[in-house]
mmCIF file with all atom_site columns, C-alpha atoms in Angstrom:
data_model
loop_
_atom_site.group_PDB
_atom_site.id
_atom_site.type_symbol
_atom_site.label_atom_id
_atom_site.label_alt_id
_atom_site.label_comp_id
_atom_site.label_asym_id
_atom_site.label_entity_id
_atom_site.label_seq_id
_atom_site.pdbx_PDB_ins_code
_atom_site.Cartn_x
_atom_site.Cartn_y
_atom_site.Cartn_z
_atom_site.occupancy
_atom_site.B_iso_or_equiv
_atom_site.pdbx_formal_charge
_atom_site.auth_seq_id
_atom_site.auth_comp_id
_atom_site.auth_asym_id
_atom_site.auth_atom_id
_atom_site.pdbx_PDB_model_num
ATOM 1   C CA . GLU S 1 1   ? -27.205 3.322   -4.574  1.00 0.00 ? 27  GLU S CA 1
ATOM 2   C CA . LEU S 1 2   ? -26.397 4.538   -1.105  1.00 0.00 ? 28  LEU S CA 1
ATOM 3   C CA . LYS S 1 3   ? -24.774 7.974   -1.231  1.00 0.00 ? 29  LYS S CA 1
ATOM 4   C CA . VAL S 1 4   ? -22.917 9.672   1.573   1.00 0.00 ? 30  VAL S CA 1
ATOM 5   C CA . GLU S 1 5   ? -22.248 13.400  1.660   1.00 0.00 ? 31  GLU S CA 1
ATOM 6   C CA . GLN S 1 6   ? -19.791 14.859  4.088   1.00 0.00 ? 32  GLN S CA 1
ATOM 7   C CA . ASN S 1 7   ? -18.933 18.469  4.770   1.00 0.00 ? 33  ASN S CA 1
ATOM 8   C CA . PRO S 1 8   ? -16.887 20.465  5.069   1.00 0.00 ? 34  PRO S CA 1
ATOM 9   C CA . LEU S 1 9   ? -14.165 18.898  2.963   1.00 0.00 ? 35  LEU S CA 1
ATOM 10  C CA . PHE S 1 10  ? -11.501 21.016  4.593   1.00 0.00 ? 36  PHE S CA 1
ATOM 11  C CA . LEU S 1 11  ? -11.442 22.398  8.098   1.00 0.00 ? 37  LEU S CA 1
ATOM 12  C CA . SER S 1 12  ? -8.715  24.609  9.452   1.00 0.00 ? 38  SER S CA 1
ATOM 13  C CA . MET S 1 13  ? -9.178  24.823  13.175  1.00 0.00 ? 39  MET S CA 1
ATOM 14  C CA . GLN S 1 14  ? -7.718  26.979  15.866  1.00 0.00 ? 40  GLN S CA 1
ATOM 15  C CA . GLU S 1 15  ? -6.556  25.265  18.988  1.00 0.00 ? 41  GLU S CA 1
ATOM 16  C CA . GLY S 1 16  ? -9.099  25.418  21.747  1.00 0.00 ? 42  GLY S CA 1
ATOM 17  C CA . LYS S 1 17  ? -12.125 26.059  19.554  1.00 0.00 ? 43  LYS S CA 1
ATOM 18  C CA . ASN S 1 18  ? -15.079 23.797  18.749  1.00 0.00 ? 44  ASN S CA 1
ATOM 19  C CA . TYR S 1 19  ? -16.085 22.494  15.333  1.00 0.00 ? 45  TYR S CA 1
ATOM 20  C CA . THR S 1 20  ? -18.581 20.107  13.730  1.00 0.00 ? 46  THR S CA 1
ATOM 21  C CA . ILE S 1 21  ? -18.398 17.801  10.719  1.00 0.00 ? 47  ILE S CA 1
ATOM 22  C CA . TYR S 1 22  ? -21.642 16.747  9.065   1.00 0.00 ? 48  TYR S CA 1
ATOM 23  C CA . CYS S 1 23  ? -22.529 13.526  7.326   1.00 0.00 ? 49  CYS S CA 1
ATOM 24  C CA . ASN S 1 24  ? -25.737 13.014  5.335   1.00 0.00 ? 50  ASN S CA 1
ATOM 25  C CA . TYR S 1 25  ? -26.749 9.776   3.692   1.00 0.00 ? 51  TYR S CA 1
ATOM 26  C CA . SER S 1 26  ? -29.374 8.967   1.120   1.00 0.00 ? 52  SER S CA 1
ATOM 27  C CA . THR S 1 27  ? -31.206 5.822   2.211   1.00 0.00 ? 53  THR S CA 1
ATOM 28  C CA . THR S 1 28  ? -31.974 3.779   5.273   1.00 0.00 ? 54  THR S CA 1
ATOM 29  C CA . SER S 1 29  ? -28.860 2.133   6.579   1.00 0.00 ? 55  SER S CA 1
ATOM 30  C CA . ASP S 1 30  ? -27.787 -0.352  9.246   1.00 0.00 ? 56  ASP S CA 1
ATOM 31  C CA . ARG S 1 31  ? -24.986 1.517   10.909  1.00 0.00 ? 57  ARG S CA 1
ATOM 32  C CA . LEU S 1 32  ? -22.966 4.683   10.685  1.00 0.00 ? 58  LEU S CA 1
ATOM 33  C CA . TYR S 1 33  ? -19.223 4.755   11.280  1.00 0.00 ? 59  TYR S CA 1
ATOM 34  C CA . TRP S 1 34  ? -16.637 7.445   11.848  1.00 0.00 ? 60  TRP S CA 1
ATOM 35  C CA . TYR S 1 35  ? -13.009 6.793   10.981  1.00 0.00 ? 61  TYR S CA 1
ATOM 36  C CA . ARG S 1 36  ? -9.779  8.680   11.236  1.00 0.00 ? 62  ARG S CA 1
ATOM 37  C CA . GLN S 1 37  ? -7.024  8.341   8.646   1.00 0.00 ? 63  GLN S CA 1
ATOM 38  C CA . ASP S 1 38  ? -3.483  9.629   9.064   1.00 0.00 ? 64  ASP S CA 1
ATOM 39  C CA . PRO S 1 39  ? -1.338  10.172  5.938   1.00 0.00 ? 65  PRO S CA 1
ATOM 40  C CA . GLY S 1 40  ? -0.171  6.906   4.413   1.00 0.00 ? 66  GLY S CA 1
ATOM 41  C CA . LYS S 1 41  ? -2.150  4.826   6.884   1.00 0.00 ? 67  LYS S CA 1
ATOM 42  C CA . SER S 1 42  ? -5.286  2.766   6.863   1.00 0.00 ? 68  SER S CA 1
ATOM 43  C CA . LEU S 1 43  ? -8.426  3.612   8.810   1.00 0.00 ? 69  LEU S CA 1
ATOM 44  C CA . GLU S 1 44  ? -8.724  3.882   12.566  1.00 0.00 ? 70  GLU S CA 1
ATOM 45  C CA . SER S 1 45  ? -12.208 3.216   13.874  1.00 0.00 ? 71  SER S CA 1
ATOM 46  C CA . LEU S 1 46  ? -13.591 5.997   16.069  1.00 0.00 ? 72  LEU S CA 1
ATOM 47  C CA . PHE S 1 47  ? -17.293 5.321   16.523  1.00 0.00 ? 73  PHE S CA 1
ATOM 48  C CA . VAL S 1 48  ? -20.078 2.989   15.451  1.00 0.00 ? 74  VAL S CA 1
ATOM 49  C CA . LEU S 1 49  ? -23.594 4.393   15.777  1.00 0.00 ? 75  LEU S CA 1
ATOM 50  C CA . LEU S 1 50  ? -26.397 1.906   15.643  1.00 0.00 ? 76  LEU S CA 1
ATOM 51  C CA . SER S 1 51  ? -29.678 3.624   16.393  1.00 0.00 ? 77  SER S CA 1
ATOM 52  C CA . ASN S 1 52  ? -31.553 6.892   16.290  1.00 0.00 ? 78  ASN S CA 1
ATOM 53  C CA . GLY S 1 53  ? -30.408 9.285   18.960  1.00 0.00 ? 79  GLY S CA 1
ATOM 54  C CA . ALA S 1 54  ? -27.181 7.403   19.599  1.00 0.00 ? 80  ALA S CA 1
ATOM 55  C CA . VAL S 1 55  ? -24.412 9.539   21.038  1.00 0.00 ? 81  VAL S CA 1
ATOM 56  C CA . LYS S 1 56  ? -20.871 8.411   21.690  1.00 0.00 ? 82  LYS S CA 1
ATOM 57  C CA . GLN S 1 57  ? -17.945 10.315  23.096  1.00 0.00 ? 83  GLN S CA 1
ATOM 58  C CA . GLU S 1 58  ? -14.250 9.646   23.283  1.00 0.00 ? 84  GLU S CA 1
ATOM 59  C CA . GLY S 1 59  ? -11.980 12.400  24.523  1.00 0.00 ? 85  GLY S CA 1
ATOM 60  C CA . ARG S 1 60  ? -12.563 15.567  22.507  1.00 0.00 ? 86  ARG S CA 1
ATOM 61  C CA . LEU S 1 61  ? -14.719 13.813  19.904  1.00 0.00 ? 87  LEU S CA 1
ATOM 62  C CA . MET S 1 62  ? -18.440 13.221  20.125  1.00 0.00 ? 88  MET S CA 1
ATOM 63  C CA . ALA S 1 63  ? -20.578 11.601  17.448  1.00 0.00 ? 89  ALA S CA 1
ATOM 64  C CA . SER S 1 64  ? -24.350 11.561  17.169  1.00 0.00 ? 90  SER S CA 1
ATOM 65  C CA . LEU S 1 65  ? -26.912 10.027  14.845  1.00 0.00 ? 91  LEU S CA 1
ATOM 66  C CA . ASP S 1 66  ? -30.348 11.163  13.714  1.00 0.00 ? 92  ASP S CA 1
ATOM 67  C CA . THR S 1 67  ? -31.740 8.406   11.517  1.00 0.00 ? 93  THR S CA 1
ATOM 68  C CA . LYS S 1 68  ? -34.892 10.342  10.702  1.00 0.00 ? 94  LYS S CA 1
ATOM 69  C CA . ALA S 1 69  ? -32.871 13.178  9.211   1.00 0.00 ? 95  ALA S CA 1
ATOM 70  C CA . ARG S 1 70  ? -30.248 10.699  7.929   1.00 0.00 ? 96  ARG S CA 1
ATOM 71  C CA . LEU S 1 71  ? -27.618 12.866  9.541   1.00 0.00 ? 97  LEU S CA 1
ATOM 72  C CA . SER S 1 72  ? -24.648 12.248  11.749  1.00 0.00 ? 98  SER S CA 1
ATOM 73  C CA . THR S 1 73  ? -22.350 14.820  13.292  1.00 0.00 ? 99  THR S CA 1
ATOM 74  C CA . LEU S 1 74  ? -18.851 14.605  14.648  1.00 0.00 ? 100 LEU S CA 1
ATOM 75  C CA . HIS S 1 75  ? -18.250 17.357  17.152  1.00 0.00 ? 101 HIS S CA 1
ATOM 76  C CA . ILE S 1 76  ? -14.768 18.412  18.138  1.00 0.00 ? 102 ILE S CA 1
ATOM 77  C CA . THR S 1 77  ? -14.327 20.156  21.451  1.00 0.00 ? 103 THR S CA 1
ATOM 78  C CA . ALA S 1 78  ? -11.326 22.375  22.173  1.00 0.00 ? 104 ALA S CA 1
ATOM 79  C CA . ALA S 1 79  ? -9.272  21.241  19.187  1.00 0.00 ? 105 ALA S CA 1
ATOM 80  C CA . VAL S 1 80  ? -5.672  20.232  19.736  1.00 0.00 ? 106 VAL S CA 1
ATOM 81  C CA . HIS S 1 81  ? -2.889  19.636  17.204  1.00 0.00 ? 107 HIS S CA 1
ATOM 82  C CA . ASP S 1 82  ? -2.930  15.854  17.441  1.00 0.00 ? 108 ASP S CA 1
ATOM 83  C CA . LEU S 1 83  ? -6.457  15.804  16.015  1.00 0.00 ? 109 LEU S CA 1
ATOM 84  C CA . SER S 1 84  ? -5.058  16.838  12.627  1.00 0.00 ? 110 SER S CA 1
ATOM 85  C CA . ALA S 1 85  ? -6.012  14.041  10.192  1.00 0.00 ? 111 ALA S CA 1
ATOM 86  C CA . THR S 1 86  ? -8.675  13.149  7.641   1.00 0.00 ? 112 THR S CA 1
ATOM 87  C CA . TYR S 1 87  ? -12.009 12.020  9.044   1.00 0.00 ? 113 TYR S CA 1
ATOM 88  C CA . PHE S 1 88  ? -14.457 9.853   7.144   1.00 0.00 ? 114 PHE S CA 1
ATOM 89  C CA . CYS S 1 89  ? -18.013 8.882   7.824   1.00 0.00 ? 115 CYS S CA 1
ATOM 90  C CA . ALA S 1 90  ? -19.255 5.638   6.321   1.00 0.00 ? 116 ALA S CA 1
ATOM 91  C CA . VAL S 1 91  ? -22.659 4.031   6.116   1.00 0.00 ? 117 VAL S CA 1
ATOM 92  C CA . THR S 1 92  ? -23.571 0.398   5.696   1.00 0.00 ? 118 THR S CA 1
ATOM 93  C CA . SER S 1 93  ? -26.460 -1.291  4.026   1.00 0.00 ? 119 SER S CA 1
ATOM 94  C CA . TRP S 1 94  ? -25.407 -4.208  1.858   1.00 0.00 ? 120 TRP S CA 1
ATOM 95  C CA . ASP S 1 95  ? -21.867 -2.814  1.739   1.00 0.00 ? 121 ASP S CA 1
ATOM 96  C CA . MET S 1 96  ? -20.009 0.152   3.213   1.00 0.00 ? 122 MET S CA 1
ATOM 97  C CA . ARG S 1 97  ? -19.878 3.513   1.437   1.00 0.00 ? 123 ARG S CA 1
ATOM 98  C CA . PHE S 1 98  ? -17.754 6.437   2.448   1.00 0.00 ? 124 PHE S CA 1
ATOM 99  C CA . GLY S 1 99  ? -18.164 10.174  2.510   1.00 0.00 ? 125 GLY S CA 1
ATOM 100 C CA . ALA S 1 100 ? -15.581 12.314  0.744   1.00 0.00 ? 126 ALA S CA 1
ATOM 101 C CA . GLY S 1 101 ? -13.653 12.929  3.936   1.00 0.00 ? 127 GLY S CA 1
ATOM 102 C CA . THR S 1 102 ? -12.857 16.032  5.925   1.00 0.00 ? 128 THR S CA 1
ATOM 103 C CA . ARG S 1 103 ? -9.232  17.101  6.021   1.00 0.00 ? 129 ARG S CA 1
ATOM 104 C CA . LEU S 1 104 ? -8.728  18.666  9.373   1.00 0.00 ? 130 LEU S CA 1
ATOM 105 C CA . THR S 1 105 ? -5.757  20.763  10.406  1.00 0.00 ? 131 THR S CA 1
ATOM 106 C CA . VAL S 1 106 ? -5.294  22.392  13.776  1.00 0.00 ? 132 VAL S CA 1
ATOM 107 C CA . LYS S 1 107 ? -3.250  25.545  14.011  1.00 0.00 ? 133 LYS S CA 1
ATOM 108 C CA . PRO S 1 108 ? -1.966  27.124  17.177  1.00 0.00 ? 134 PRO S CA 1
ATOM 109 C CA . GLY C 2 1   ? -10.249 -7.577  18.716  1.00 0.00 ? 19  GLY C CA 1
ATOM 110 C CA . ALA C 2 2   ? -10.691 -8.625  15.113  1.00 0.00 ? 20  ALA C CA 1
ATOM 111 C CA . VAL C 2 3   ? -7.581  -8.305  12.968  1.00 0.00 ? 21  VAL C CA 1
ATOM 112 C CA . VAL C 2 4   ? -7.116  -8.366  9.212   1.00 0.00 ? 22  VAL C CA 1
ATOM 113 C CA . SER C 2 5   ? -3.587  -8.869  7.960   1.00 0.00 ? 23  SER C CA 1
ATOM 114 C CA . GLN C 2 6   ? -2.916  -7.277  4.576   1.00 0.00 ? 24  GLN C CA 1
ATOM 115 C CA . HIS C 2 7   ? 0.255   -7.914  2.565   1.00 0.00 ? 25  HIS C CA 1
ATOM 116 C CA . PRO C 2 8   ? 2.334   -6.495  1.124   1.00 0.00 ? 26  PRO C CA 1
ATOM 117 C CA . SER C 2 9   ? 2.181   -3.055  2.704   1.00 0.00 ? 27  SER C CA 1
ATOM 118 C CA . TRP C 2 10  ? 3.854   -1.562  -0.334  1.00 0.00 ? 28  TRP C CA 1
ATOM 119 C CA . VAL C 2 11  ? 4.942   -2.827  -3.727  1.00 0.00 ? 29  VAL C CA 1
ATOM 120 C CA . ILE C 2 12  ? 6.634   -1.351  -6.771  1.00 0.00 ? 30  ILE C CA 1
ATOM 121 C CA . CYS C 2 13  ? 6.178   -3.170  -10.042 1.00 0.00 ? 31  CYS C CA 1
ATOM 122 C CA . LYS C 2 14  ? 6.955   -2.652  -13.683 1.00 0.00 ? 32  LYS C CA 1
ATOM 123 C CA . SER C 2 15  ? 4.248   -1.710  -16.122 1.00 0.00 ? 33  SER C CA 1
ATOM 124 C CA . GLY C 2 16  ? 2.657   -4.809  -17.649 1.00 0.00 ? 34  GLY C CA 1
ATOM 125 C CA . THR C 2 17  ? 3.319   -7.125  -14.740 1.00 0.00 ? 35  THR C CA 1
ATOM 126 C CA . SER C 2 18  ? 0.813   -8.502  -12.229 1.00 0.00 ? 36  SER C CA 1
ATOM 127 C CA . VAL C 2 19  ? 0.663   -7.922  -8.500  1.00 0.00 ? 37  VAL C CA 1
ATOM 128 C CA . LYS C 2 20  ? -1.186  -9.937  -5.875  1.00 0.00 ? 38  LYS C CA 1
ATOM 129 C CA . ILE C 2 21  ? -2.439  -8.428  -2.635  1.00 0.00 ? 39  ILE C CA 1
ATOM 130 C CA . GLU C 2 22  ? -3.531  -10.695 0.172   1.00 0.00 ? 40  GLU C CA 1
ATOM 131 C CA . CYS C 2 23  ? -5.927  -10.111 3.034   1.00 0.00 ? 41  CYS C CA 1
ATOM 132 C CA . ARG C 2 24  ? -6.310  -12.611 5.820   1.00 0.00 ? 42  ARG C CA 1
ATOM 133 C CA . SER C 2 25  ? -8.672  -12.477 8.784   1.00 0.00 ? 43  SER C CA 1
ATOM 134 C CA . LEU C 2 26  ? -6.662  -13.763 11.708  1.00 0.00 ? 44  LEU C CA 1
ATOM 135 C CA . ASP C 2 27  ? -9.183  -14.491 14.417  1.00 0.00 ? 45  ASP C CA 1
ATOM 136 C CA . PHE C 2 28  ? -12.576 -14.507 12.778  1.00 0.00 ? 46  PHE C CA 1
ATOM 137 C CA . GLN C 2 29  ? -14.352 -15.742 9.692   1.00 0.00 ? 47  GLN C CA 1
ATOM 138 C CA . ALA C 2 30  ? -14.891 -13.138 7.007   1.00 0.00 ? 48  ALA C CA 1
ATOM 139 C CA . THR C 2 31  ? -18.160 -13.942 5.329   1.00 0.00 ? 49  THR C CA 1
ATOM 140 C CA . THR C 2 32  ? -17.720 -11.000 2.997   1.00 0.00 ? 50  THR C CA 1
ATOM 141 C CA . MET C 2 33  ? -14.624 -9.159  1.834   1.00 0.00 ? 51  MET C CA 1
ATOM 142 C CA . PHE C 2 34  ? -14.617 -5.689  0.337   1.00 0.00 ? 52  PHE C CA 1
ATOM 143 C CA . TRP C 2 35  ? -11.834 -4.181  -1.732  1.00 0.00 ? 53  TRP C CA 1
ATOM 144 C CA . TYR C 2 36  ? -11.353 -0.433  -1.903  1.00 0.00 ? 54  TYR C CA 1
ATOM 145 C CA . ARG C 2 37  ? -9.058  1.840   -3.847  1.00 0.00 ? 55  ARG C CA 1
ATOM 146 C CA . GLN C 2 38  ? -7.969  5.247   -2.619  1.00 0.00 ? 56  GLN C CA 1
ATOM 147 C CA . PHE C 2 39  ? -6.210  7.786   -4.803  1.00 0.00 ? 57  PHE C CA 1
ATOM 148 C CA . PRO C 2 40  ? -4.228  10.573  -3.130  1.00 0.00 ? 58  PRO C CA 1
ATOM 149 C CA . LYS C 2 41  ? -6.364  13.044  -1.219  1.00 0.00 ? 59  LYS C CA 1
ATOM 150 C CA . GLN C 2 42  ? -9.552  11.212  -2.172  1.00 0.00 ? 60  GLN C CA 1
ATOM 151 C CA . SER C 2 43  ? -11.997 8.962   -0.405  1.00 0.00 ? 61  SER C CA 1
ATOM 152 C CA . LEU C 2 44  ? -12.178 5.184   -0.434  1.00 0.00 ? 62  LEU C CA 1
ATOM 153 C CA . MET C 2 45  ? -13.978 3.888   -3.490  1.00 0.00 ? 63  MET C CA 1
ATOM 154 C CA . LEU C 2 46  ? -15.494 0.422   -3.388  1.00 0.00 ? 64  LEU C CA 1
ATOM 155 C CA . MET C 2 47  ? -14.113 -1.756  -6.168  1.00 0.00 ? 65  MET C CA 1
ATOM 156 C CA . ALA C 2 48  ? -15.727 -5.099  -5.496  1.00 0.00 ? 66  ALA C CA 1
ATOM 157 C CA . THR C 2 49  ? -17.465 -7.284  -2.960  1.00 0.00 ? 67  THR C CA 1
ATOM 158 C CA . SER C 2 50  ? -16.779 -10.975 -2.591  1.00 0.00 ? 68  SER C CA 1
ATOM 159 C CA . ASN C 2 51  ? -18.397 -13.747 -0.627  1.00 0.00 ? 69  ASN C CA 1
ATOM 160 C CA . GLU C 2 52  ? -16.541 -16.920 0.185   1.00 0.00 ? 70  GLU C CA 1
ATOM 161 C CA . GLY C 2 53  ? -16.854 -19.415 -2.608  1.00 0.00 ? 71  GLY C CA 1
ATOM 162 C CA . SER C 2 54  ? -18.692 -17.047 -4.952  1.00 0.00 ? 72  SER C CA 1
ATOM 163 C CA . LYS C 2 55  ? -17.691 -14.798 -7.807  1.00 0.00 ? 73  LYS C CA 1
ATOM 164 C CA . ALA C 2 56  ? -16.984 -11.232 -6.828  1.00 0.00 ? 74  ALA C CA 1
ATOM 165 C CA . THR C 2 57  ? -19.422 -8.445  -7.611  1.00 0.00 ? 75  THR C CA 1
ATOM 166 C CA . TYR C 2 58  ? -17.673 -5.494  -9.202  1.00 0.00 ? 76  TYR C CA 1
ATOM 167 C CA . GLU C 2 59  ? -18.699 -1.856  -9.037  1.00 0.00 ? 77  GLU C CA 1
ATOM 168 C CA . GLN C 2 60  ? -19.523 -0.056  -12.239 1.00 0.00 ? 78  GLN C CA 1
ATOM 169 C CA . GLY C 2 61  ? -16.389 1.015   -14.063 1.00 0.00 ? 79  GLY C CA 1
ATOM 170 C CA . VAL C 2 62  ? -14.113 -1.550  -12.409 1.00 0.00 ? 80  VAL C CA 1
ATOM 171 C CA . GLU C 2 63  ? -12.713 -4.064  -14.900 1.00 0.00 ? 81  GLU C CA 1
ATOM 172 C CA . LYS C 2 64  ? -13.211 -7.571  -13.559 1.00 0.00 ? 82  LYS C CA 1
ATOM 173 C CA . ASP C 2 65  ? -10.609 -9.023  -15.910 1.00 0.00 ? 83  ASP C CA 1
ATOM 174 C CA . LYS C 2 66  ? -8.027  -6.560  -14.664 1.00 0.00 ? 84  LYS C CA 1
ATOM 175 C CA . PHE C 2 67  ? -8.741  -6.808  -10.959 1.00 0.00 ? 85  PHE C CA 1
ATOM 176 C CA . LEU C 2 68  ? -9.068  -10.492 -10.161 1.00 0.00 ? 86  LEU C CA 1
ATOM 177 C CA . ILE C 2 69  ? -10.538 -11.309 -6.778  1.00 0.00 ? 87  ILE C CA 1
ATOM 178 C CA . ASN C 2 70  ? -10.391 -14.700 -5.157  1.00 0.00 ? 88  ASN C CA 1
ATOM 179 C CA . HIS C 2 71  ? -12.153 -15.488 -1.897  1.00 0.00 ? 89  HIS C CA 1
ATOM 180 C CA . ALA C 2 72  ? -11.510 -19.187 -1.610  1.00 0.00 ? 90  ALA C CA 1
ATOM 181 C CA . SER C 2 73  ? -11.844 -19.474 2.153   1.00 0.00 ? 91  SER C CA 1
ATOM 182 C CA . LEU C 2 74  ? -13.502 -17.663 5.053   1.00 0.00 ? 92  LEU C CA 1
ATOM 183 C CA . THR C 2 75  ? -10.158 -16.259 6.138   1.00 0.00 ? 93  THR C CA 1
ATOM 184 C CA . LEU C 2 76  ? -8.398  -15.350 2.899   1.00 0.00 ? 94  LEU C CA 1
ATOM 185 C CA . SER C 2 77  ? -9.119  -13.073 -0.033  1.00 0.00 ? 95  SER C CA 1
ATOM 186 C CA . THR C 2 78  ? -6.721  -11.921 -2.726  1.00 0.00 ? 96  THR C CA 1
ATOM 187 C CA . LEU C 2 79  ? -6.780  -9.101  -5.250  1.00 0.00 ? 97  LEU C CA 1
ATOM 188 C CA . THR C 2 80  ? -4.587  -9.484  -8.309  1.00 0.00 ? 98  THR C CA 1
ATOM 189 C CA . VAL C 2 81  ? -3.924  -6.443  -10.444 1.00 0.00 ? 99  VAL C CA 1
ATOM 190 C CA . THR C 2 82  ? -3.129  -7.844  -13.871 1.00 0.00 ? 100 THR C CA 1
ATOM 191 C CA . SER C 2 83  ? -1.084  -6.053  -16.497 1.00 0.00 ? 101 SER C CA 1
ATOM 192 C CA . ALA C 2 84  ? -0.614  -3.116  -14.174 1.00 0.00 ? 102 ALA C CA 1
ATOM 193 C CA . HIS C 2 85  ? -0.160  0.372   -15.573 1.00 0.00 ? 103 HIS C CA 1
ATOM 194 C CA . PRO C 2 86  ? 0.898   3.615   -13.900 1.00 0.00 ? 104 PRO C CA 1
ATOM 195 C CA . GLU C 2 87  ? -2.733  4.715   -13.597 1.00 0.00 ? 105 GLU C CA 1
ATOM 196 C CA . ASP C 2 88  ? -3.337  1.697   -11.330 1.00 0.00 ? 106 ASP C CA 1
ATOM 197 C CA . SER C 2 89  ? -0.949  3.181   -8.783  1.00 0.00 ? 107 SER C CA 1
ATOM 198 C CA . SER C 2 90  ? -3.037  3.709   -5.683  1.00 0.00 ? 108 SER C CA 1
ATOM 199 C CA . PHE C 2 91  ? -3.634  2.682   -2.090  1.00 0.00 ? 109 PHE C CA 1
ATOM 200 C CA . TYR C 2 92  ? -5.643  -0.554  -1.921  1.00 0.00 ? 110 TYR C CA 1
ATOM 201 C CA . ILE C 2 93  ? -7.472  -1.460  1.287   1.00 0.00 ? 111 ILE C CA 1
ATOM 202 C CA . CYS C 2 94  ? -9.466  -4.558  2.121   1.00 0.00 ? 112 CYS C CA 1
ATOM 203 C CA . SER C 2 95  ? -12.259 -4.803  4.649   1.00 0.00 ? 113 SER C CA 1
ATOM 204 C CA . ALA C 2 96  ? -13.650 -7.986  6.122   1.00 0.00 ? 114 ALA C CA 1
ATOM 205 C CA . ARG C 2 97  ? -17.149 -8.338  7.452   1.00 0.00 ? 115 ARG C CA 1
ATOM 206 C CA . GLY C 2 98  ? -17.566 -10.967 10.103  1.00 0.00 ? 116 GLY C CA 1
ATOM 207 C CA . GLN C 2 99  ? -20.579 -12.913 11.230  1.00 0.00 ? 117 GLN C CA 1
ATOM 208 C CA . ASP C 2 100 ? -21.394 -10.165 13.746  1.00 0.00 ? 118 ASP C CA 1
ATOM 209 C CA . ASN C 2 101 ? -21.635 -7.702  10.828  1.00 0.00 ? 119 ASN C CA 1
ATOM 210 C CA . GLY C 2 102 ? -18.623 -5.807  12.132  1.00 0.00 ? 120 GLY C CA 1
ATOM 211 C CA . TYR C 2 103 ? -16.117 -4.418  9.630   1.00 0.00 ? 121 TYR C CA 1
ATOM 212 C CA . THR C 2 104 ? -12.360 -4.721  10.046  1.00 0.00 ? 122 THR C CA 1
ATOM 213 C CA . PHE C 2 105 ? -9.919  -3.004  7.709   1.00 0.00 ? 123 PHE C CA 1
ATOM 214 C CA . GLY C 2 106 ? -6.533  -4.182  6.579   1.00 0.00 ? 124 GLY C CA 1
ATOM 215 C CA . SER C 2 107 ? -3.521  -1.918  6.867   1.00 0.00 ? 125 SER C CA 1
ATOM 216 C CA . GLY C 2 108 ? -3.519  -1.125  3.147   1.00 0.00 ? 126 GLY C CA 1
ATOM 217 C CA . THR C 2 109 ? -1.162  -1.712  0.234   1.00 0.00 ? 127 THR C CA 1
ATOM 218 C CA . ARG C 2 110 ? 0.509   1.126   -1.611  1.00 0.00 ? 128 ARG C CA 1
ATOM 219 C CA . LEU C 2 111 ? 1.002   0.067   -5.215  1.00 0.00 ? 129 LEU C CA 1
ATOM 220 C CA . THR C 2 112 ? 3.353   2.021   -7.456  1.00 0.00 ? 130 THR C CA 1
ATOM 221 C CA . VAL C 2 113 ? 3.590   1.011   -11.100 1.00 0.00 ? 131 VAL C CA 1
ATOM 222 C CA . VAL C 2 114 ? 6.647   2.314   -12.947 1.00 0.00 ? 132 VAL C CA 1
#
């Protein structure tokens, strides 16, 4: 069974600083996804990474994929308060499996 | 973009009753539908996978007689929680996979069993 490990589980960030969330997965997969979830809401798609070396950026978030290491990172640059949310990575093979999530809070 | 309409967004029911949750793909054909359950402050756990016209495949530990899934058409899948109990209270989310292998999530249903 495809397993997805995400860390850290909790991240308390200071505004203006940089942080990274890591996502490891156990077997070869088709695609890797990053989602954001606000309390009481469903998932908001952030990135889809398809191939080794893929890098995507949107605003203060940048995601990368290393399929050889089975590792993806979500890098946060100069954190701001509105990034506070829970972030999930997910990996697909036959179905989609999720990491445990990283609960991110940004403090002034 | 692809949209999946999920209803109801929230429901409160009495213990022992049944609740049906509906997911409809509005502008694409969902070859496969996935149903997830999310307890507070936890991740999404896959409950079952269904293909149109076939019986659903349930994950280990998920009771197929309690969580009835119907995927009768390429645009509609339903999850019925039968004889609901307070421990079934959770956030249920569907996800539809289209022919391009893209995944689209519904808006979720918060079920509270009292």
